[in-house]
Coordinates of C-alpha atoms and ligand atoms in Angstrom, one line a residue:
X1 CA 26.8 63.1 -98.9
X2 CA 28.8 61.0 -101.3
X3 CA 32.1 59.4 -100.2
X4 CA 34.0 61.7 -102.6
X5 CA 32.4 64.7 -100.9
X6 CA 33.4 63.4 -97.5
X7 CA 37.0 62.8 -98.8
X8 CA 37.0 66.3 -100.3
X9 CA 36.1 67.9 -96.9
X10 CA 38.4 65.5 -95.0
X11 CA 41.3 66.7 -97.2
X12 CA 40.4 70.4 -96.7
X13 CA 40.0 70.0 -92.9
X14 CA 43.7 70.6 -91.8
X15 CA 44.0 73.9 -93.7
X16 CA 40.3 75.0 -93.4
X17 CA 40.8 77.5 -90.6
X18 CA 43.9 79.1 -92.1
X19 CA 42.0 79.6 -95.4
X20 CA 38.6 80.5 -94.1
X21 CA 39.4 84.2 -94.0
X22 CA 35.9 85.5 -94.4
X23 CA 34.5 84.3 -91.0
X24 CA 36.3 86.9 -88.9
X25 CA 35.0 87.1 -85.3
X26 CA 33.6 90.6 -86.1
X27 CA 31.7 89.4 -89.2
X28 CA 30.4 86.3 -87.5
X29 CA 29.1 88.3 -84.6
X30 CA 27.4 90.8 -86.9
X31 CA 25.7 88.0 -88.9
X32 CA 24.6 86.2 -85.8
X33 CA 23.4 89.5 -84.3
X34 CA 20.9 89.8 -87.1
X35 CA 19.3 86.4 -86.3
X36 CA 16.6 85.5 -83.8
X37 CA 19.0 83.6 -81.5
X38 CA 18.9 84.4 -77.8
X39 CA 19.7 83.0 -74.3
X40 CA 18.2 79.6 -73.5
X41 CA 17.6 78.6 -77.2
X42 CA 18.5 75.4 -78.9
X43 CA 20.5 75.8 -82.1
X44 CA 21.5 73.2 -84.7
X45 CA 24.6 74.0 -86.7
X46 CA 24.4 71.8 -89.8
X47 CA 27.7 71.3 -91.6
X48 CA 29.6 72.8 -88.7
X49 CA 33.0 72.0 -90.3
X50 CA 35.7 73.0 -87.9
X51 CA 33.1 74.7 -85.8
X52 CA 33.6 78.3 -86.9
X53 CA 30.2 79.3 -85.5
X54 CA 30.3 77.1 -82.4
X55 CA 31.9 79.4 -79.7
X56 CA 29.7 82.3 -80.7
X57 CA 26.5 80.3 -80.7
X58 CA 27.5 78.7 -77.4
X59 CA 28.0 82.2 -75.9
X60 CA 24.7 83.6 -77.2
X61 CA 22.5 80.7 -76.0
X62 CA 24.4 80.5 -72.7
X63 CA 24.3 77.7 -70.1
X64 CA 20.5 77.4 -70.3
X65 CA 20.7 76.8 -74.1
X66 CA 22.2 74.1 -76.2
X67 CA 24.1 73.9 -79.5
X68 CA 24.2 70.7 -81.6
X69 CA 26.9 70.8 -84.2
X70 CA 26.8 68.2 -87.0
X71 CA 29.1 67.2 -89.7
X72 CA 29.8 64.0 -91.6
X73 CA 33.5 64.7 -92.4
X74 CA 35.5 63.1 -89.6
X75 CA 38.4 65.4 -90.5
X76 CA 36.3 68.5 -90.0
X77 CA 34.5 67.3 -86.9
X78 CA 37.6 66.1 -85.1
X79 CA 39.1 69.6 -85.4
X80 CA 35.9 71.2 -84.1
X81 CA 35.9 68.8 -81.2
X82 CA 39.6 69.5 -80.4
X83 CA 38.8 73.3 -80.4
X84 CA 35.5 73.3 -78.6
X85 CA 34.9 69.9 -77.0
X86 CA 35.1 71.5 -73.6
X87 CA 32.1 73.7 -74.1
X88 CA 29.4 72.4 -71.7
X89 CA 26.4 73.5 -73.8
X90 CA 27.7 72.1 -77.1
X91 CA 27.5 68.5 -78.5
X92 CA 29.1 67.2 -81.7
X93 CA 27.5 64.5 -83.8
X94 CA 28.7 62.7 -86.9
X95 CA 25.5 62.5 -89.0
X96 CA 24.5 62.8 -92.7
X97 CA 21.9 65.4 -92.0
X98 CA 20.2 64.8 -95.4
X99 CA 19.9 61.1 -94.9
X100 CA 19.8 60.3 -91.1
X101 CA 17.5 61.3 -88.3
X102 CA 18.8 64.1 -86.2
X103 CA 17.9 64.0 -82.5
X104 CA 16.3 67.0 -80.7
X105 CA 14.1 70.0 -81.3
X106 CA 15.5 73.4 -82.2
X107 CA 14.6 77.0 -82.3
X108 CA 17.1 77.8 -85.0
X109 CA 18.9 75.6 -87.6
X110 CA 22.0 77.2 -89.2
X111 CA 23.2 76.3 -92.7
X112 CA 26.3 78.5 -92.7
X113 CA 28.3 78.2 -95.9
X114 CA 26.5 74.9 -96.4
X115 CA 23.5 75.4 -98.7
X116 CA 25.2 74.8 -102.1
X117 CA 26.3 71.4 -100.8
X118 CA 22.8 70.2 -100.2
X119 CA 21.6 67.4 -102.6
X120 CA 17.9 67.8 -102.0
X121 CA 17.3 71.2 -100.3
X122 CA 13.5 71.2 -100.5
X123 CA 13.1 67.7 -99.0
X124 CA 15.8 68.4 -96.4
X125 CA 14.1 71.6 -95.2
X126 CA 10.7 69.9 -95.2
X127 CA 12.0 67.1 -93.1
X128 CA 13.8 69.5 -90.7
X129 CA 10.6 71.4 -90.1
X130 CA 8.6 68.2 -89.5
X131 CA 11.1 66.5 -87.3
X132 CA 13.5 69.0 -85.6
X133 CA 12.2 72.5 -85.6
X134 CA 10.0 73.9 -82.9
X135 CA 6.8 75.8 -83.9
X136 CA 7.9 79.2 -85.0
X137 CA 11.4 78.1 -85.5
X138 CA 13.6 79.1 -88.4
X139 CA 16.2 77.7 -90.8
X140 CA 18.9 80.3 -91.6
X141 CA 20.9 80.1 -94.9
X142 CA 23.9 82.3 -94.4
X143 CA 27.4 83.1 -95.9
X144 CA 30.0 85.6 -94.8
X145 CA 30.2 87.0 -98.4
X146 CA 28.0 87.5 -101.4
X147 CA 27.2 84.8 -103.9
X148 CA 29.9 85.9 -106.4
X149 CA 32.6 85.1 -103.9
X150 CA 31.1 81.7 -103.2
X151 CA 30.6 80.9 -106.9
X152 CA 34.2 81.9 -107.6
X153 CA 35.5 79.4 -105.1
X154 CA 33.3 76.7 -106.5
X155 CA 34.4 77.6 -110.0
X156 CA 38.1 77.2 -109.1
X157 CA 37.3 73.8 -107.7
X158 CA 35.3 72.9 -110.8
X159 CA 32.1 72.2 -108.8
X160 CA 29.6 74.1 -111.0
X161 CA 26.7 72.1 -109.6
X162 CA 27.2 74.1 -106.3
X163 CA 26.1 77.4 -108.0
X164 CA 24.5 79.8 -105.5
X165 CA 21.9 82.3 -106.9
X166 CA 21.6 85.9 -105.6
X167 CA 19.7 85.9 -102.2
X168 CA 16.4 87.3 -103.6
X169 CA 16.3 84.6 -106.3
X170 CA 17.0 81.8 -103.8
X171 CA 14.3 83.2 -101.5
X172 CA 11.8 83.2 -104.4
X173 CA 12.8 79.6 -105.3
X174 CA 12.3 78.5 -101.7
X175 CA 8.9 80.3 -101.5
X176 CA 7.9 78.4 -104.7
X177 CA 8.6 75.2 -102.7
X178 CA 5.9 76.2 -100.2
X179 CA 8.1 77.7 -97.5
X180 CA 8.2 81.4 -96.3
X181 CA 11.6 82.7 -97.0
X182 CA 12.8 86.3 -96.6
X183 CA 16.1 88.0 -97.3
X184 CA 17.6 89.4 -94.1
X185 CA 20.8 90.8 -95.7
X186 CA 22.4 90.7 -99.1
X187 CA 25.7 92.7 -99.2
X188 CA 29.3 92.0 -100.2
X189 CA 29.9 90.7 -96.6
X190 CA 26.6 89.0 -95.8
X191 CA 24.2 86.7 -97.4
X192 CA 21.4 85.8 -95.0
X193 CA 18.0 84.2 -95.7
X194 CA 15.5 83.1 -93.0
X195 CA 13.1 80.3 -93.9
X196 CA 9.9 79.6 -91.9
X197 CA 7.2 77.0 -92.2
X198 CA 4.1 78.7 -93.6
X199 CA 1.8 75.8 -94.5
Ligands
SAM201 C1 31.8 74.5 -96.9 S1 31.9 73.6 -95.4 C2 31.4 74.8 -94.2 C3 31.8 74.5 -92.9 C4 31.5 75.6 -91.8 N1 30.0 75.8 -91.7 C5 32.2 76.9 -92.1 O1 31.5 77.9 -92.5 O2 33.4 76.9 -92.0 C6 30.5 72.6 -95.6 C7 30.5 71.5 -94.5 O3 29.2 70.8 -94.5 C8 29.4 69.4 -94.3 N2 28.3 68.7 -95.0 C9 27.8 68.9 -96.2 N3 26.8 68.1 -96.4 C10 26.6 67.4 -95.3 C11 25.6 66.4 -94.9 N4 24.7 66.0 -95.7 N5 25.7 65.9 -93.6 C12 26.7 66.4 -92.8 N6 27.6 67.3 -93.1 C13 27.6 67.8 -94.3 C14 30.8 69.2 -95.0 O4 31.4 68.0 -94.4 C15 31.6 70.4 -94.6 O5 32.3 70.3 -93.4

């Protein structure tokens, strides 16, 4: 993550929750309900932001499970910690997940509204599978909208490099990098791809 990207998210942090209208509790629960997450699992929430997924993941994995929530924006992470710092099965780490080693082994890695911000998605996913994902584990690329909604936001912010293709095209692209990706859902309200290691 560049310093200007960190500054960008630090600036957005105080108003993030008020503006993040797509991640309603109902929609987040529906999306998470479609994923292979259950009691006792370990989940990594990369780019947790203000922690929109955190209370739901914490509840699903329960006291026997664990959630590690990572962000490099101090502005975002401090809000997440204020809101959910008391949750016993959650830890917050300030790490550049594309550059630094992440501690722990996980059943599920969430990239929720984060994928377009990756600089080197193929390398990052390869590294995650090698270092942090349990055998049979999965990386989930998800958004609480379709790609048109995401691309409109990025267009308004003049960040065209963050373009998100339709889910089936991104899944094909990820498969061409040697992973096993499949589309779980592609509707106006959900964009979900699961990625597994198939080599
Ligand atoms: C669009 S926000 C999404 C936040 C949250 N997942 C949500 O849906 O509200 C993307 C987040 O990813 C974080 N991020 C992007 N690249 C990162 C990296 N390489 N390391 C750590 N955090 C990163 C940003 O700081 C930002 O908080």
